[in-house]
Amino acid sequence: MRDPGSTAMTATQTPLDSAPRNHDWIHRAPAQDGVERIEAFFQHNGYALHRHDTYAIGCTLAGVQSFHYRRSVRNSLPGGTMVLHPDEAHDGQAGTDEGFRYRMIYVEPALFQAALGGKPLPFIEGGLSDDPRLAAATQALLQGIDRAMDPLEQDDALFDLAHALDAVSGARPLRASADFRAAQLARDYLHGALERPVTLDELAAASGRDRWSLSRDFRAFFGTSPHRYLTMRRLDAARQSMLGGMALVDAAAAAGFADQSHMTRHFVSAYGVTPSRWLRMLKAQTR
């Protein structure tokens, strides 16, 4: 559920009748350094089943936010915290006729790894938590969504959130042989190859790790496969081009996709909406 407003607010201060009722909308805060923050309103269905390679952490401000996650239907209410693990399939829809409004932050697993030092990625069973430590750490990042956060403020808040997640989660154990440094080298290599095909043999050579061990380590530390990671970075680039006014076909080519339909398939798989609908929802909030 990638995708919320104004000044800081709590669930009790955000009645649904203050949200636009005739259309769905998304408001994106200025993206910065591996973090995306949004506020959104949906009257009925928000997102089709999809998965992305970031953590999605947030709170429902008003209404009931329902989603399928790990073979069950979850219902997020104001006061709790949603924590969706990277690469876990989920969707999003209103649990009542009134619709729902929520805020969410999307964090690259590498940022949490920087704070946790190569520990297992935190995992919140069921995707919902009532733990006050997690709620407080999340709220610090979801305040003032209309402005970019001060870089030091963001780093401090991410550190606190990483450790709150680690404290609350049932962490999955890592294999003793897992190589964090090799996974980091492979990730760096992918960032330098966004516009061309990459093989697992290339990544293995760049990281000094055999290909299958590297593939397992990459998933353990960054929450997704090398190929999915590369595809998501290309989608990030395509979204930036679209926001700058570039036509979809040109954005697809510039980001390294074979054509517009190739990009659209990956876009829907990652975000649960088509590129054109995503752009319409962003424009709807500014009217």
Short mmCIF file of C-alpha atoms in Angstrom, two decimals:
data_model
loop_
_atom_site.label_atom_id
_atom_site.label_comp_id
_atom_site.label_asym_id
_atom_site.label_seq_id
_atom_site.Cartn_x
_atom_site.Cartn_y
_atom_site.Cartn_z
CA MET A 1 0.00 0.00 0.00
CA ARG A 2 2.25 2.72 -1.21
CA ASP A 3 0.77 5.90 -0.61
CA PRO A 4 -1.48 11.23 3.01
CA GLY A 5 -1.68 15.86 4.05
CA SER A 6 -1.38 18.78 6.14
CA THR A 7 -0.06 19.40 9.62
CA ALA A 8 0.50 16.62 12.13
CA MET A 9 -2.71 14.97 13.26
CA THR A 10 -3.96 12.03 15.26
CA ALA A 11 -6.72 9.60 14.37
CA THR A 12 -9.13 11.35 16.71
CA GLN A 13 -8.41 14.66 14.97
CA THR A 14 -9.06 13.33 11.47
CA PRO A 15 -12.75 12.73 10.81
CA LEU A 16 -13.62 11.19 7.48
CA ASP A 17 -15.87 14.09 6.59
CA SER A 18 -12.77 16.28 6.33
CA ALA A 19 -11.50 14.15 3.41
CA PRO A 20 -12.66 14.52 -0.19
CA ARG A 21 -15.60 12.17 -0.67
CA ASN A 22 -15.96 11.98 -4.43
CA HIS A 23 -12.60 10.63 -5.46
CA ASP A 24 -9.56 8.74 -4.20
CA TRP A 25 -6.36 10.70 -3.72
CA ILE A 26 -2.73 10.36 -2.71
CA HIS A 27 -0.47 13.05 -1.29
CA ARG A 28 3.29 12.37 -1.42
CA ALA A 29 5.75 14.12 0.82
CA PRO A 30 9.06 15.07 -0.80
CA ALA A 31 10.98 11.80 -1.21
CA GLN A 32 14.43 11.71 0.34
CA ASP A 33 17.23 9.18 0.88
CA GLY A 34 15.41 5.87 0.59
CA VAL A 35 12.23 7.03 2.36
CA GLU A 36 8.82 7.82 0.90
CA ARG A 37 5.93 9.20 2.98
CA ILE A 38 2.34 9.43 1.82
CA GLU A 39 -1.19 10.17 2.98
CA ALA A 40 -4.16 8.80 1.04
CA PHE A 41 -7.92 8.47 1.03
CA PHE A 42 -9.88 5.65 -0.63
CA GLN A 43 -13.62 5.30 -0.79
CA HIS A 44 -13.70 1.65 -1.83
CA ASN A 45 -10.85 -0.37 -3.38
CA GLY A 46 -7.39 1.09 -3.08
CA TYR A 47 -4.84 -1.34 -4.41
CA ALA A 48 -4.87 -4.72 -6.10
CA LEU A 49 -2.66 -7.47 -4.68
CA HIS A 50 0.96 -6.38 -5.06
CA ARG A 51 4.35 -6.48 -3.36
CA HIS A 52 7.26 -4.08 -3.16
CA ASP A 53 10.76 -4.33 -1.73
CA THR A 54 10.40 -1.74 1.02
CA TYR A 55 8.87 -1.87 4.45
CA ALA A 56 5.43 -0.23 4.51
CA ILE A 57 4.80 1.16 8.00
CA GLY A 58 1.95 3.44 8.97
CA CYS A 59 -1.35 4.09 10.65
CA THR A 60 -5.00 4.39 9.74
CA LEU A 61 -6.23 7.90 10.57
CA ALA A 62 -9.95 7.26 10.06
CA GLY A 63 -12.23 4.45 8.94
CA VAL A 64 -11.34 0.78 8.60
CA GLN A 65 -8.46 -0.21 6.32
CA SER A 66 -8.75 -3.85 5.27
CA PHE A 67 -6.07 -5.84 3.48
CA HIS A 68 -5.12 -9.39 2.62
CA TYR A 69 -1.76 -10.32 4.12
CA ARG A 70 -0.18 -13.76 4.61
CA ARG A 71 -3.34 -15.68 3.77
CA SER A 72 -5.64 -13.71 6.12
CA VAL A 73 -7.72 -10.53 6.05
CA ARG A 74 -6.43 -7.83 8.43
CA ASN A 75 -8.34 -4.77 9.61
CA SER A 76 -6.37 -1.70 10.63
CA LEU A 77 -8.11 0.78 12.94
CA PRO A 78 -6.98 4.15 14.27
CA GLY A 79 -4.53 3.74 17.13
CA GLY A 80 -2.59 0.74 15.83
CA THR A 81 0.45 0.40 13.58
CA MET A 82 0.71 -1.45 10.27
CA VAL A 83 4.06 -3.06 9.46
CA LEU A 84 4.20 -4.87 6.11
CA HIS A 85 7.43 -6.73 5.48
CA PRO A 86 9.29 -6.33 2.15
CA ASP A 87 8.13 -8.63 -0.64
CA GLU A 88 4.98 -9.75 1.20
CA ALA A 89 1.92 -9.63 -1.06
CA HIS A 90 -0.92 -7.36 0.15
CA ASP A 91 -3.76 -5.23 -1.16
CA GLY A 92 -5.94 -2.49 0.34
CA GLN A 93 -9.63 -1.61 0.47
CA ALA A 94 -12.18 0.12 2.67
CA GLY A 95 -13.68 -2.03 5.41
CA THR A 96 -16.82 0.16 5.55
CA ASP A 97 -18.77 2.34 3.13
CA GLU A 98 -17.21 5.50 4.60
CA GLY A 99 -13.81 4.76 3.14
CA PHE A 100 -10.50 5.11 4.95
CA ARG A 101 -7.67 7.60 5.31
CA TYR A 102 -4.14 6.66 6.30
CA ARG A 103 -0.50 7.65 6.39
CA MET A 104 2.37 5.37 5.44
CA ILE A 105 6.13 5.49 5.25
CA TYR A 106 8.10 3.26 2.89
CA VAL A 107 11.64 2.48 4.04
CA GLU A 108 14.35 0.64 2.13
CA PRO A 109 15.58 -2.35 4.20
CA ALA A 110 19.15 -1.14 3.67
CA LEU A 111 18.40 1.86 5.91
CA PHE A 112 17.32 -0.41 8.74
CA GLN A 113 20.35 -2.61 8.11
CA ALA A 114 22.56 0.45 8.55
CA ALA A 115 21.01 0.98 11.99
CA LEU A 116 20.92 -2.69 13.00
CA GLY A 117 24.32 -3.68 11.66
CA GLY A 118 23.46 -6.78 9.67
CA LYS A 119 20.92 -8.27 12.08
CA PRO A 120 17.91 -10.17 10.69
CA LEU A 121 15.26 -7.90 9.22
CA PRO A 122 12.55 -7.32 11.84
CA PHE A 123 9.28 -9.10 11.12
CA ILE A 124 5.92 -8.24 12.72
CA GLU A 125 3.65 -11.27 12.66
CA GLY A 126 0.29 -10.52 11.07
CA GLY A 127 1.27 -7.03 9.90
CA LEU A 128 -0.43 -5.22 12.82
CA SER A 129 0.85 -4.11 16.21
CA ASP A 130 -0.57 -2.31 19.26
CA ASP A 131 2.86 -1.83 20.83
CA PRO A 132 3.23 1.82 21.99
CA ARG A 133 6.97 1.86 21.25
CA LEU A 134 6.31 1.16 17.60
CA ALA A 135 3.45 3.66 17.44
CA ALA A 136 5.64 6.43 18.88
CA ALA A 137 8.56 5.70 16.57
CA THR A 138 6.27 5.63 13.53
CA GLN A 139 4.49 8.84 14.48
CA ALA A 140 7.80 10.69 14.56
CA LEU A 141 8.25 9.97 10.85
CA LEU A 142 4.66 10.68 9.85
CA GLN A 143 4.44 14.18 11.33
CA GLY A 144 4.58 17.22 9.05
CA ILE A 145 4.06 15.30 5.85
CA ASP A 146 3.81 18.50 3.80
CA ARG A 147 7.50 19.24 4.32
CA ALA A 148 10.78 17.44 3.81
CA MET A 149 12.31 16.29 7.06
CA ASP A 150 15.60 17.69 8.26
CA PRO A 151 18.22 15.04 7.32
CA LEU A 152 19.46 14.57 10.89
CA GLU A 153 15.88 14.45 12.17
CA GLN A 154 15.08 11.72 9.65
CA ASP A 155 18.18 9.69 10.47
CA ASP A 156 17.45 9.84 14.21
CA ALA A 157 13.82 8.82 13.62
CA LEU A 158 14.84 5.93 11.36
CA PHE A 159 17.30 4.69 13.97
CA ASP A 160 14.57 4.75 16.63
CA LEU A 161 12.11 3.01 14.30
CA ALA A 162 14.62 0.28 13.37
CA HIS A 163 15.28 -0.50 17.03
CA ALA A 164 11.59 -0.36 17.94
CA LEU A 165 10.89 -2.87 15.17
CA ASP A 166 13.74 -5.06 16.36
CA ALA A 167 12.45 -4.97 19.95
CA VAL A 168 8.85 -5.76 19.00
CA SER A 169 9.46 -8.32 16.25
CA GLY A 170 9.96 -12.02 16.27
CA ALA A 171 13.21 -11.84 14.31
CA ARG A 172 13.93 -14.65 11.89
CA PRO A 173 17.32 -16.28 12.60
CA LEU A 174 20.08 -15.87 10.03
CA ARG A 175 22.38 -18.66 8.88
CA ALA A 176 25.74 -18.40 10.62
CA SER A 177 27.43 -18.20 7.21
CA ALA A 178 25.36 -15.27 5.92
CA ASP A 179 27.69 -12.60 4.49
CA PHE A 180 26.42 -9.04 5.00
CA ARG A 181 29.40 -7.44 3.25
CA ALA A 182 28.89 -9.52 0.09
CA ALA A 183 25.21 -8.56 0.00
CA GLN A 184 26.15 -4.87 0.32
CA LEU A 185 28.64 -5.13 -2.54
CA ALA A 186 26.01 -6.77 -4.76
CA ARG A 187 23.51 -4.02 -3.90
CA ASP A 188 26.06 -1.32 -4.79
CA TYR A 189 26.77 -3.07 -8.09
CA LEU A 190 23.04 -3.08 -8.97
CA HIS A 191 22.82 0.66 -8.38
CA GLY A 192 25.46 1.14 -11.03
CA ALA A 193 23.66 -1.03 -13.59
CA LEU A 194 20.09 0.26 -13.68
CA GLU A 195 19.96 0.67 -17.46
CA ARG A 196 21.31 -2.71 -18.59
CA PRO A 197 20.77 -6.43 -17.95
CA VAL A 198 22.67 -7.93 -15.01
CA THR A 199 23.48 -11.60 -14.40
CA LEU A 200 23.84 -13.40 -11.09
CA ASP A 201 27.34 -14.41 -12.18
CA GLU A 202 28.26 -10.71 -12.44
CA LEU A 203 26.97 -10.08 -8.93
CA ALA A 204 28.85 -13.09 -7.62
CA ALA A 205 32.09 -11.84 -9.15
CA ALA A 206 31.54 -8.32 -7.79
CA SER A 207 30.81 -9.58 -4.28
CA GLY A 208 33.27 -12.45 -4.02
CA ARG A 209 30.47 -14.84 -3.05
CA ASP A 210 29.17 -17.88 -4.92
CA ARG A 211 25.97 -17.13 -6.81
CA TRP A 212 23.46 -19.13 -4.77
CA SER A 213 24.85 -18.16 -1.38
CA LEU A 214 24.76 -14.55 -2.53
CA SER A 215 21.17 -14.90 -3.68
CA ARG A 216 20.15 -16.26 -0.26
CA ASP A 217 22.13 -13.60 1.62
CA PHE A 218 20.67 -10.77 -0.46
CA ARG A 219 17.13 -11.88 0.40
CA ALA A 220 17.99 -12.26 4.08
CA PHE A 221 19.48 -8.80 4.47
CA PHE A 222 17.45 -6.73 1.99
CA GLY A 223 14.12 -8.55 1.94
CA THR A 224 13.93 -9.38 -1.77
CA SER A 225 15.83 -11.00 -4.63
CA PRO A 226 18.52 -9.18 -6.63
CA HIS A 227 16.29 -9.14 -9.72
CA ARG A 228 13.32 -7.69 -7.84
CA TYR A 229 15.59 -5.12 -6.22
CA LEU A 230 16.88 -3.98 -9.62
CA THR A 231 13.34 -3.83 -11.04
CA MET A 232 12.13 -1.69 -8.12
CA ARG A 233 14.99 0.77 -8.55
CA ARG A 234 14.03 1.07 -12.23
CA LEU A 235 10.44 1.73 -11.18
CA ASP A 236 11.67 4.42 -8.79
CA ALA A 237 13.43 6.10 -11.71
CA ALA A 238 10.35 5.77 -13.93
CA ARG A 239 8.10 7.33 -11.29
CA GLN A 240 10.44 10.29 -10.94
CA SER A 241 10.37 10.80 -14.71
CA MET A 242 6.56 10.59 -14.77
CA LEU A 243 6.29 13.14 -11.96
CA GLY A 244 8.49 15.41 -14.02
CA GLY A 245 6.00 15.26 -16.89
CA MET A 246 7.69 12.68 -19.10
CA ALA A 247 5.36 10.52 -21.19
CA LEU A 248 4.94 6.95 -19.95
CA VAL A 249 6.57 5.42 -23.01
CA ASP A 250 9.63 7.66 -22.60
CA ALA A 251 9.82 7.09 -18.85
CA ALA A 252 9.82 3.34 -19.45
CA ALA A 253 12.66 3.56 -21.95
CA ALA A 254 14.72 5.90 -19.80
CA ALA A 255 14.43 3.55 -16.80
CA GLY A 256 15.64 0.52 -18.74
CA PHE A 257 12.34 -1.28 -19.46
CA ALA A 258 11.77 -2.95 -22.83
CA ASP A 259 8.66 -0.84 -23.51
CA GLN A 260 5.70 0.83 -21.79
CA SER A 261 3.71 -2.40 -21.36
CA HIS A 262 6.74 -4.06 -19.74
CA MET A 263 6.98 -1.19 -17.24
CA THR A 264 3.22 -1.20 -16.60
CA ARG A 265 3.20 -4.91 -15.73
CA HIS A 266 5.93 -4.39 -13.16
CA PHE A 267 4.31 -1.18 -11.88
CA VAL A 268 0.99 -2.93 -11.15
CA SER A 269 2.80 -5.86 -9.56
CA ALA A 270 4.74 -3.48 -7.28
CA TYR A 271 2.13 -0.84 -6.41
CA GLY A 272 -1.28 -2.37 -7.13
CA VAL A 273 -2.35 0.38 -9.57
CA THR A 274 -1.46 1.32 -13.13
CA PRO A 275 0.91 4.24 -13.76
CA SER A 276 -1.92 6.34 -15.21
CA ARG A 277 -4.20 5.77 -12.20
CA TRP A 278 -1.34 6.58 -9.82
CA LEU A 279 -0.79 9.90 -11.59
CA ARG A 280 -4.53 10.69 -11.55
CA MET A 281 -4.73 10.10 -7.79
CA LEU A 282 -1.76 12.35 -7.17
CA LYS A 283 -3.38 15.11 -9.24
CA ALA A 284 -6.77 14.64 -7.51
CA GLN A 285 -5.39 15.71 -4.13
CA THR A 286 -4.04 19.00 -5.50
CA ARG A 287 -7.31 20.17 -7.08
#
